[in-house]
Short mmCIF file of N, CA and C in Angstrom, two decimals:
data_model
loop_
_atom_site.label_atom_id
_atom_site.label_comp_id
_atom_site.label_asym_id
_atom_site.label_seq_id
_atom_site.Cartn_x
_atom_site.Cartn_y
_atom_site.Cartn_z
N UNK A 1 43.98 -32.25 4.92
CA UNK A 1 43.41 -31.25 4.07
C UNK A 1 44.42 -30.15 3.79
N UNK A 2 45.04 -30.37 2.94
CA UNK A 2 46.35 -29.48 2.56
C UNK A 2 45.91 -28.60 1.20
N UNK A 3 47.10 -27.61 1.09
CA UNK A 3 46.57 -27.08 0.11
C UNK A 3 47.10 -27.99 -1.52
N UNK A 4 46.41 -27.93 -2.35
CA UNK A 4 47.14 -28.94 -3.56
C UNK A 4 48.01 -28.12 -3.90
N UNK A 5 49.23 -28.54 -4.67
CA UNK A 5 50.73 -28.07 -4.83
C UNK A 5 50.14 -27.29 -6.36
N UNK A 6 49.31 -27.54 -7.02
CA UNK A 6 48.99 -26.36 -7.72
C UNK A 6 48.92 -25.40 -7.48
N UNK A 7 47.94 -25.76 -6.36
CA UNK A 7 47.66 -23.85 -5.84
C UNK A 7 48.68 -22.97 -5.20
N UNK A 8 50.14 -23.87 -4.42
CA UNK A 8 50.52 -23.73 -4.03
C UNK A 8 51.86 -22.71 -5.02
N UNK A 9 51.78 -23.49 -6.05
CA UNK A 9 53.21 -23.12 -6.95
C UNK A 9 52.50 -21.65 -7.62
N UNK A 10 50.86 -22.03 -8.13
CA UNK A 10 50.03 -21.01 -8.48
C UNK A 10 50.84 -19.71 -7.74
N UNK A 11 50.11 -19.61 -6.25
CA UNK A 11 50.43 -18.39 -5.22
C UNK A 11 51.48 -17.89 -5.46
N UNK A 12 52.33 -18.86 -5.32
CA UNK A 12 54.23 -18.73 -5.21
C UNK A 12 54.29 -17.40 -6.68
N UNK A 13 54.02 -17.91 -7.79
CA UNK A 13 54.03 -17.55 -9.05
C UNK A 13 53.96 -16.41 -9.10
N UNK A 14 52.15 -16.15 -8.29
CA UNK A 14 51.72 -14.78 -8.55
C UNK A 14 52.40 -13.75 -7.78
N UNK A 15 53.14 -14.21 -7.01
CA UNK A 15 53.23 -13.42 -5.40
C UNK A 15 54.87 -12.91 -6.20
N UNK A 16 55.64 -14.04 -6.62
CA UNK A 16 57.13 -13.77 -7.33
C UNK A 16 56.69 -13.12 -8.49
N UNK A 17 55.67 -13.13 -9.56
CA UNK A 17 55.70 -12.13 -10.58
C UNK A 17 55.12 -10.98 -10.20
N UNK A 18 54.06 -10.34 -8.82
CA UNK A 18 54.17 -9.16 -8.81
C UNK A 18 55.21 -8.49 -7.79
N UNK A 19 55.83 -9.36 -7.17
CA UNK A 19 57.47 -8.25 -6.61
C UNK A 19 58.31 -8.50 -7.88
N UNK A 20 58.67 -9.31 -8.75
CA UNK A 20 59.25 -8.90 -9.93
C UNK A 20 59.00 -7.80 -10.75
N UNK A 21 57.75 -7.39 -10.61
CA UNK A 21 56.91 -6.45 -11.72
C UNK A 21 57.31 -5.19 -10.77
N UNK A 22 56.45 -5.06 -9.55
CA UNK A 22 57.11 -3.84 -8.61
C UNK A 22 58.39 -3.34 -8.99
N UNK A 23 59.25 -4.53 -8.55
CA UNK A 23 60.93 -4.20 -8.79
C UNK A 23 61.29 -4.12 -10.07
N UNK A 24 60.76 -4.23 -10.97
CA UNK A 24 61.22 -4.16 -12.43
C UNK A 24 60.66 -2.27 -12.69
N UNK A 25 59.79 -2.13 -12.11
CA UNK A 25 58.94 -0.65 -11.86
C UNK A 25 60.26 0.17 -11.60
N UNK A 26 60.42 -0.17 -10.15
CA UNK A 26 60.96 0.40 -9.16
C UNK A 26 62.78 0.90 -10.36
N UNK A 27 63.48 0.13 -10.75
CA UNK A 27 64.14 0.04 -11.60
C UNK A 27 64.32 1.12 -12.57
N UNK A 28 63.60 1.03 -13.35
CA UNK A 28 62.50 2.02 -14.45
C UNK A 28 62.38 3.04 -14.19
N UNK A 29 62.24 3.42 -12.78
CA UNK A 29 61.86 4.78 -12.27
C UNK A 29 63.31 5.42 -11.99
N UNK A 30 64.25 4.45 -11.58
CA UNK A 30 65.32 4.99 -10.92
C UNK A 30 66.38 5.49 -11.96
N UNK A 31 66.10 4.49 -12.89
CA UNK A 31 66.71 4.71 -14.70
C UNK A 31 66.68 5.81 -15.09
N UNK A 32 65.00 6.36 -14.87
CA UNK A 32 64.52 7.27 -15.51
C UNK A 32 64.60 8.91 -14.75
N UNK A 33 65.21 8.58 -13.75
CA UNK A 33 65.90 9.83 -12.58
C UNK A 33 66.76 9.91 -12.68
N UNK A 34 67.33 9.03 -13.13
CA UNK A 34 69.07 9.38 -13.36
C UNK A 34 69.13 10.58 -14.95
N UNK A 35 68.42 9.60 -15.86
CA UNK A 35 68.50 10.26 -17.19
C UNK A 35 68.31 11.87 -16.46
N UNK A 36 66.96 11.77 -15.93
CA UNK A 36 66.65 13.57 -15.99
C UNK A 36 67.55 14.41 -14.95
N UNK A 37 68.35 13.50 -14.10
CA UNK A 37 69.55 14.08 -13.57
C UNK A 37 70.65 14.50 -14.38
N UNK A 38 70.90 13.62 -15.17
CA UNK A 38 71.88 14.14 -16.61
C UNK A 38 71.48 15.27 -17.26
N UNK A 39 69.91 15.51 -16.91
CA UNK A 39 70.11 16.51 -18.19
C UNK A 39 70.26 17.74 -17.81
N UNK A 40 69.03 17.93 -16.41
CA UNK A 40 69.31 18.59 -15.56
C UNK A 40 71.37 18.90 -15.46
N UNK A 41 72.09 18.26 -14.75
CA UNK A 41 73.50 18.28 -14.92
C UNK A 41 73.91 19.25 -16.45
N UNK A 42 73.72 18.44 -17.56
CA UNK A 42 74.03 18.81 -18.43
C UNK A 42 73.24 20.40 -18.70
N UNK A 43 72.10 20.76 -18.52
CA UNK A 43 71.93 21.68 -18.26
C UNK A 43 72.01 22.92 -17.97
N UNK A 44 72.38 23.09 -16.48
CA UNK A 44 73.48 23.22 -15.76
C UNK A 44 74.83 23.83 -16.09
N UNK A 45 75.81 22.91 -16.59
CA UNK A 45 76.69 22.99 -17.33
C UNK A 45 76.70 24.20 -18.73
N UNK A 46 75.91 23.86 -19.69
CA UNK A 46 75.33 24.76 -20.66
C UNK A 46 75.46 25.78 -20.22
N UNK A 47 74.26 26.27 -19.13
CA UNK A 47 74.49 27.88 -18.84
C UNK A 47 75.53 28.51 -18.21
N UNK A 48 76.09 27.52 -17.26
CA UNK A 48 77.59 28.00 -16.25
C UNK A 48 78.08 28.62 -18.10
N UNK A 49 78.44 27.67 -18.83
CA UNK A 49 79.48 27.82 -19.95
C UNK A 49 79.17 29.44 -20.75
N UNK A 50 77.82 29.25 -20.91
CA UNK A 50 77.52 30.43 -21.41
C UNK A 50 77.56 31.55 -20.62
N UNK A 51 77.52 31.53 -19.01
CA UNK A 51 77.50 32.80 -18.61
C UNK A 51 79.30 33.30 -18.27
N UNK A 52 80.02 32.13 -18.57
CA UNK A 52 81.74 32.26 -18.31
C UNK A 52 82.03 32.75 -19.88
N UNK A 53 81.18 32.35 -20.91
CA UNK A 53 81.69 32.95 -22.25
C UNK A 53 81.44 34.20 -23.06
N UNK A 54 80.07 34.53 -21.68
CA UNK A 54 79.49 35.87 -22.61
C UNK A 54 80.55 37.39 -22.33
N UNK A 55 81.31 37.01 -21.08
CA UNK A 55 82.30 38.25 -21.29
C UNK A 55 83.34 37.98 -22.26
N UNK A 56 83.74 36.57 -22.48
CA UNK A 56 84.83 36.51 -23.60
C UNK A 56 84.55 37.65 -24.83
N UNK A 57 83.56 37.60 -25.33
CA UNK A 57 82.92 37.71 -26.94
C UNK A 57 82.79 39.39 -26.82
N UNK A 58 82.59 39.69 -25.50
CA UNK A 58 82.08 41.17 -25.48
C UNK A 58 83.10 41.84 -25.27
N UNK A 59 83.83 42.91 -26.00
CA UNK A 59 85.04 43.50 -25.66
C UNK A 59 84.69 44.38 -24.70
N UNK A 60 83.33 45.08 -24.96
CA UNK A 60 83.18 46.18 -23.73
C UNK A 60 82.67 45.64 -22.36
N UNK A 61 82.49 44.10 -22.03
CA UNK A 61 82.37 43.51 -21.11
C UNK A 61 83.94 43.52 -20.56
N UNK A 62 84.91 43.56 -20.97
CA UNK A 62 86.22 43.50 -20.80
C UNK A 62 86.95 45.07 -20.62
N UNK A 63 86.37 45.51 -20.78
CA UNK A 63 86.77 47.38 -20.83
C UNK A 63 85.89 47.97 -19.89
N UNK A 64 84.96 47.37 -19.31
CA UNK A 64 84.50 47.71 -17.76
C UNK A 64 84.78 47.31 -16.99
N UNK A 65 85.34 46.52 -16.70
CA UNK A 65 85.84 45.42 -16.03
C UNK A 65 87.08 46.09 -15.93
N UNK A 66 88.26 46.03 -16.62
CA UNK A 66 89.54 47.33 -16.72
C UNK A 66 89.11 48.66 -16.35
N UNK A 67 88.44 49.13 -16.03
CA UNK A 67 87.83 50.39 -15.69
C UNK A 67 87.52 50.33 -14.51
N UNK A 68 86.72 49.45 -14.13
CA UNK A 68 86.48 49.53 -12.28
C UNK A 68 87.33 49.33 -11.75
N UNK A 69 88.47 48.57 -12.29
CA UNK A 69 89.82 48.34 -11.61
C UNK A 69 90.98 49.25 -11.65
N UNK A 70 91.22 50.01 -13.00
CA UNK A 70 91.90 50.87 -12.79
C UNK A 70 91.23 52.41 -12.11
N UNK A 71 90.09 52.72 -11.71
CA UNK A 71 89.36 53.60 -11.07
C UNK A 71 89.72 53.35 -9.56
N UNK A 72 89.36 52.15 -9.42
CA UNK A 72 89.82 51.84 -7.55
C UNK A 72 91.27 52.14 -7.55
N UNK A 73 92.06 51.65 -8.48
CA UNK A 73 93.51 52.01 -7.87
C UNK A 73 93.53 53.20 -7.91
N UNK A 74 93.02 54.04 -9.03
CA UNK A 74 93.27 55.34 -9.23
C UNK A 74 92.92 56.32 -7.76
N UNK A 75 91.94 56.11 -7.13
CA UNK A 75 91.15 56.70 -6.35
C UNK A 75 91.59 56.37 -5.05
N UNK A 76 91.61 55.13 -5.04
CA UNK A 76 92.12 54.95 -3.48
C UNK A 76 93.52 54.69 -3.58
N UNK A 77 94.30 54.49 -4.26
CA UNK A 77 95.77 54.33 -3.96
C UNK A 77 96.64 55.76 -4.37
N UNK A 78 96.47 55.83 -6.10
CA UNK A 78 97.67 56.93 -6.54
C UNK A 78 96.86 58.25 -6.30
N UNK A 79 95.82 58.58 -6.04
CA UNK A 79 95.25 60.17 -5.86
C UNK A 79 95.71 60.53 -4.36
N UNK A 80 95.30 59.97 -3.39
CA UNK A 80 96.00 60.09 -1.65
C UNK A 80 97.64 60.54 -1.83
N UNK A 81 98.61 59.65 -2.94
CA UNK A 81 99.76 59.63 -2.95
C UNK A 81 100.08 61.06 -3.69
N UNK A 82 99.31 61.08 -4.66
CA UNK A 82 99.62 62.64 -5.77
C UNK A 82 99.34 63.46 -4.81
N UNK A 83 98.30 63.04 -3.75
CA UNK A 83 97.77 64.92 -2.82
C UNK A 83 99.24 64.99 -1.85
N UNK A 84 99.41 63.76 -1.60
CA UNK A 84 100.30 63.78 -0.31
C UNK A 84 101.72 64.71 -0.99
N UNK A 85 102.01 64.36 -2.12
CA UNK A 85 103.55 64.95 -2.60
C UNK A 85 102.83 66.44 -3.36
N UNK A 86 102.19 66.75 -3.83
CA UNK A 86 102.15 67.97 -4.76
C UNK A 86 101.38 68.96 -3.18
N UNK A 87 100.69 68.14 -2.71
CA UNK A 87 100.56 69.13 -1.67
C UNK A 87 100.50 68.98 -0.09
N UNK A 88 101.81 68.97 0.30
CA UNK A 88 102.50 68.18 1.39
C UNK A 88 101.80 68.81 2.56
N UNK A 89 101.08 69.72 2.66
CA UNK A 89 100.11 70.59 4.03
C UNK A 89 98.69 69.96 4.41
N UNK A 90 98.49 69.09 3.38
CA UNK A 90 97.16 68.35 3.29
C UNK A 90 97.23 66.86 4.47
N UNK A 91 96.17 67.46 5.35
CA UNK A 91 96.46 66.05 5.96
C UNK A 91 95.88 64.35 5.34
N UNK A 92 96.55 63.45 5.31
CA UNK A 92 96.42 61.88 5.29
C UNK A 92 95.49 61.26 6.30
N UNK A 93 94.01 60.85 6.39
CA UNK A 93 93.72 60.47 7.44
C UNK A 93 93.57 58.68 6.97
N UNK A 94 94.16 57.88 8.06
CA UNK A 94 94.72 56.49 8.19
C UNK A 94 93.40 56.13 9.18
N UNK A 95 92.89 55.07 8.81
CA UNK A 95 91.51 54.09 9.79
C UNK A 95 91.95 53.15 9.55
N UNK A 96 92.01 52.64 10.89
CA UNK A 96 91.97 51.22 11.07
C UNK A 96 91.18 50.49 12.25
N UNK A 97 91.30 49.74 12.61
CA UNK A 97 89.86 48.87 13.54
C UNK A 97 90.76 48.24 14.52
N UNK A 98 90.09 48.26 15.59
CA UNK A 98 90.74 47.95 16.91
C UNK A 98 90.24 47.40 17.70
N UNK A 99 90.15 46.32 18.25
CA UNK A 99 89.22 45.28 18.88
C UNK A 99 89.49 46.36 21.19
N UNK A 100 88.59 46.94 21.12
CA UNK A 100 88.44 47.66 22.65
C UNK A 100 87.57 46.52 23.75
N UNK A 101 88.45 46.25 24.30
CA UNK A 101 87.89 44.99 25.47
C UNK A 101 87.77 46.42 26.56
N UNK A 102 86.88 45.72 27.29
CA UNK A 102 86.76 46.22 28.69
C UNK A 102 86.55 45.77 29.82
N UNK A 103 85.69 46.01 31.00
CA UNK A 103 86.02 45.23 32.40
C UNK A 103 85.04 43.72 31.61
N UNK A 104 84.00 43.80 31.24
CA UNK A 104 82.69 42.83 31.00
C UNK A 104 83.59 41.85 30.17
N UNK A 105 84.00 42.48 28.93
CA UNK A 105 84.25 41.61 28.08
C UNK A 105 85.28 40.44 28.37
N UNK A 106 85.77 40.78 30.07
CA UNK A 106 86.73 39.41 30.37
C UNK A 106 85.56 37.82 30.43
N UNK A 107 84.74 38.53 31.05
CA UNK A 107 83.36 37.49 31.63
C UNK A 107 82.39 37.17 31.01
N UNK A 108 82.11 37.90 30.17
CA UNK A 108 81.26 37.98 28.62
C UNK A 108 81.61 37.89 27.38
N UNK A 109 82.46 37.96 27.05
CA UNK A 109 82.99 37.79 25.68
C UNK A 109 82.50 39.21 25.00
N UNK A 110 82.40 40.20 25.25
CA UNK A 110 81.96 41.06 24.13
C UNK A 110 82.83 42.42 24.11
N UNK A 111 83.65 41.94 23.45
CA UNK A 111 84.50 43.04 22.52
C UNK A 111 84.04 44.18 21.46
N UNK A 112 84.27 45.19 21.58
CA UNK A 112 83.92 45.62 21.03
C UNK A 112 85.08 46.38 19.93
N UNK A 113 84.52 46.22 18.42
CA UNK A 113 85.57 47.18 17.16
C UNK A 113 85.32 48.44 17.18
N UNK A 114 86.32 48.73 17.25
CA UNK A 114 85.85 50.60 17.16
C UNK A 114 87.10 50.91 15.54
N UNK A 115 86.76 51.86 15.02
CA UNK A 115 87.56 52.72 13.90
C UNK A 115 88.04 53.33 14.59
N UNK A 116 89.43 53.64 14.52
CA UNK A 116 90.24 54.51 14.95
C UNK A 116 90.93 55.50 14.02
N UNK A 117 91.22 56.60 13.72
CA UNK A 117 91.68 57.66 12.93
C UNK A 117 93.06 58.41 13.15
N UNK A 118 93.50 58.46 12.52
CA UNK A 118 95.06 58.93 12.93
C UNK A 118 95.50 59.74 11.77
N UNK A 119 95.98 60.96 11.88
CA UNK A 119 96.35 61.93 10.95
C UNK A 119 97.71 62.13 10.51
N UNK A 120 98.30 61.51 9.02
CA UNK A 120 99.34 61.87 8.71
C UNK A 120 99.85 62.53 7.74
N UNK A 121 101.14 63.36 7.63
CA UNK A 121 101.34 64.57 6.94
C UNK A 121 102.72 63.30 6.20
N UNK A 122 102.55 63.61 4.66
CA UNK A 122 103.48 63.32 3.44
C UNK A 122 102.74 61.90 2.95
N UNK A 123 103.69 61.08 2.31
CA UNK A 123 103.21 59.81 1.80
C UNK A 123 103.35 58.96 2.68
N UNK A 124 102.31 58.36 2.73
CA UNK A 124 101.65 57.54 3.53
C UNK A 124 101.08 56.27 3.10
N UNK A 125 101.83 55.07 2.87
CA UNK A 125 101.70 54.13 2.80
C UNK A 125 100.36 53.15 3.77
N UNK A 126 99.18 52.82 3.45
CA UNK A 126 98.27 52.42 4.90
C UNK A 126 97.98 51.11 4.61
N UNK A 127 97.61 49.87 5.44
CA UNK A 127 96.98 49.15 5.25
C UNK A 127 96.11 48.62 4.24
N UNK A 128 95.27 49.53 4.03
CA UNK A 128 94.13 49.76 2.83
C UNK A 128 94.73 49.42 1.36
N UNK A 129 96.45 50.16 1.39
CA UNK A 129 96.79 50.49 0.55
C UNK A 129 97.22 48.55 0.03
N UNK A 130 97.93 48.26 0.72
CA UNK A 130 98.38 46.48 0.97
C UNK A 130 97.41 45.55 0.68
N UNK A 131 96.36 45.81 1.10
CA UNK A 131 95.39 45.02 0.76
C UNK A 131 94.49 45.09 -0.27
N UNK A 132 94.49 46.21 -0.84
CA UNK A 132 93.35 46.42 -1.93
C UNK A 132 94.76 45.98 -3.11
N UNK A 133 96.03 46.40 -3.09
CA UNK A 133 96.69 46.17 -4.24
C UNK A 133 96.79 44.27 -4.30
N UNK A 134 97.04 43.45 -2.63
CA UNK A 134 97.06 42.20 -2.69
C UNK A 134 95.73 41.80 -3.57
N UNK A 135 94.77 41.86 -3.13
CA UNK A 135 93.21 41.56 -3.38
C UNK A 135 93.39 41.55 -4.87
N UNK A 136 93.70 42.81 -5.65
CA UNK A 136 93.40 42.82 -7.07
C UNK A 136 94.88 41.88 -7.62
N UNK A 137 95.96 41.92 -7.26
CA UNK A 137 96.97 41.14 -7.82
C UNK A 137 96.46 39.87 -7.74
N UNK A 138 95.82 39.32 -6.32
CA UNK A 138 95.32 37.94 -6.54
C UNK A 138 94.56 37.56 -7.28
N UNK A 139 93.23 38.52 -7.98
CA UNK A 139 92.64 38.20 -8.50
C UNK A 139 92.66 37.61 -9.99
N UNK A 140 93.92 39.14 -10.40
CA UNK A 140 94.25 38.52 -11.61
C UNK A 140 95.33 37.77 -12.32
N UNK A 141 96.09 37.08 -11.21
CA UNK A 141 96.91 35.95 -11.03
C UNK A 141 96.16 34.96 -10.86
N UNK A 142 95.01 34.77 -10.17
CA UNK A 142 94.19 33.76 -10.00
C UNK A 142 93.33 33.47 -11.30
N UNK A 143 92.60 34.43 -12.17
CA UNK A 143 92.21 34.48 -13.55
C UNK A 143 93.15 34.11 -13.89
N UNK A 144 94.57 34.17 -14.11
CA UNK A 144 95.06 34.01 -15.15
C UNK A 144 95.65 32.42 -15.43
N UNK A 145 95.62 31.97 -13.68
CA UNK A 145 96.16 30.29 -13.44
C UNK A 145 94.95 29.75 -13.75
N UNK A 146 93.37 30.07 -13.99
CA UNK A 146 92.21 29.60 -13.97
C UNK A 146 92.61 28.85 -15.70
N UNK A 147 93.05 29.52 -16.35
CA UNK A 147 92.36 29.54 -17.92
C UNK A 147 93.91 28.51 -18.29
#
């Protein structure tokens, strides 16, 4: 009492056309995630472009931008230097940060930064001064290798 090979190829049939149909689904869906990943992507893209182009177009987006930069140099670099020479009695005060260990911090790890202050009379070249001019030279050496 077997099963007849009709029924048999029947089963086979139905069983192979609905994992074909599943997987033909399954397919379809994955097709259709990719597309909306593209667009999404493309998307994406669009606004990056537009928000890198909207200072191009704007000149006064470009003249604030020159302004906060020549203000920081102005302020923190050449004004300290103009007080220091036109009025040489004025003291220079120099901060810098200093990592203060103590007995714990051999066994604990905890160091502590402290600001330290140091007072100098004429021009005075500081740290601050090195790094804020590196920082902005990089920046716009780095803009300028960007484009």
């Amino acid at each position: 009492m077997g099963l007849p090979l009709e029924l048999i190829t029947m089963l086979g049939s139905t069983v192979l056309g609905g994992v074909m149909s599943v997987w033909g689904q399954s397919q379809k869906n994955k097709a259709e995630q990719q597309k909306m990943l593209m667009e999404r992507a493309n998307f994406n893209a669009k606004q990056v472009a537009m928000a890198r182009d909207a200072g191009k177009n704007d000149k006064h987006f470009a003249w604030t931008r020159r302004l906060i930069a020549l203000g920081s140099v102005f302020s923190i670099i050449v004004l300290p230097k103009l007080v220091a020479v036109w009025y040489p009695d004025v003291p220079v005060l120099v901060g810098y940060s200093e990592i203060q260990a103590g007995f714990f911090s051999n066994f604990f790890g905890t160091a502590v930064e402290i600001v330290k202050w140091k007072t100098a009379n004429g021009f005075v070249i500081t740290p601050l001064d090195t790094h804020i001019v590196s920082a902005i030279v990089g920046l716009y050496f780095g803009a300028g290798f960007a484009k």
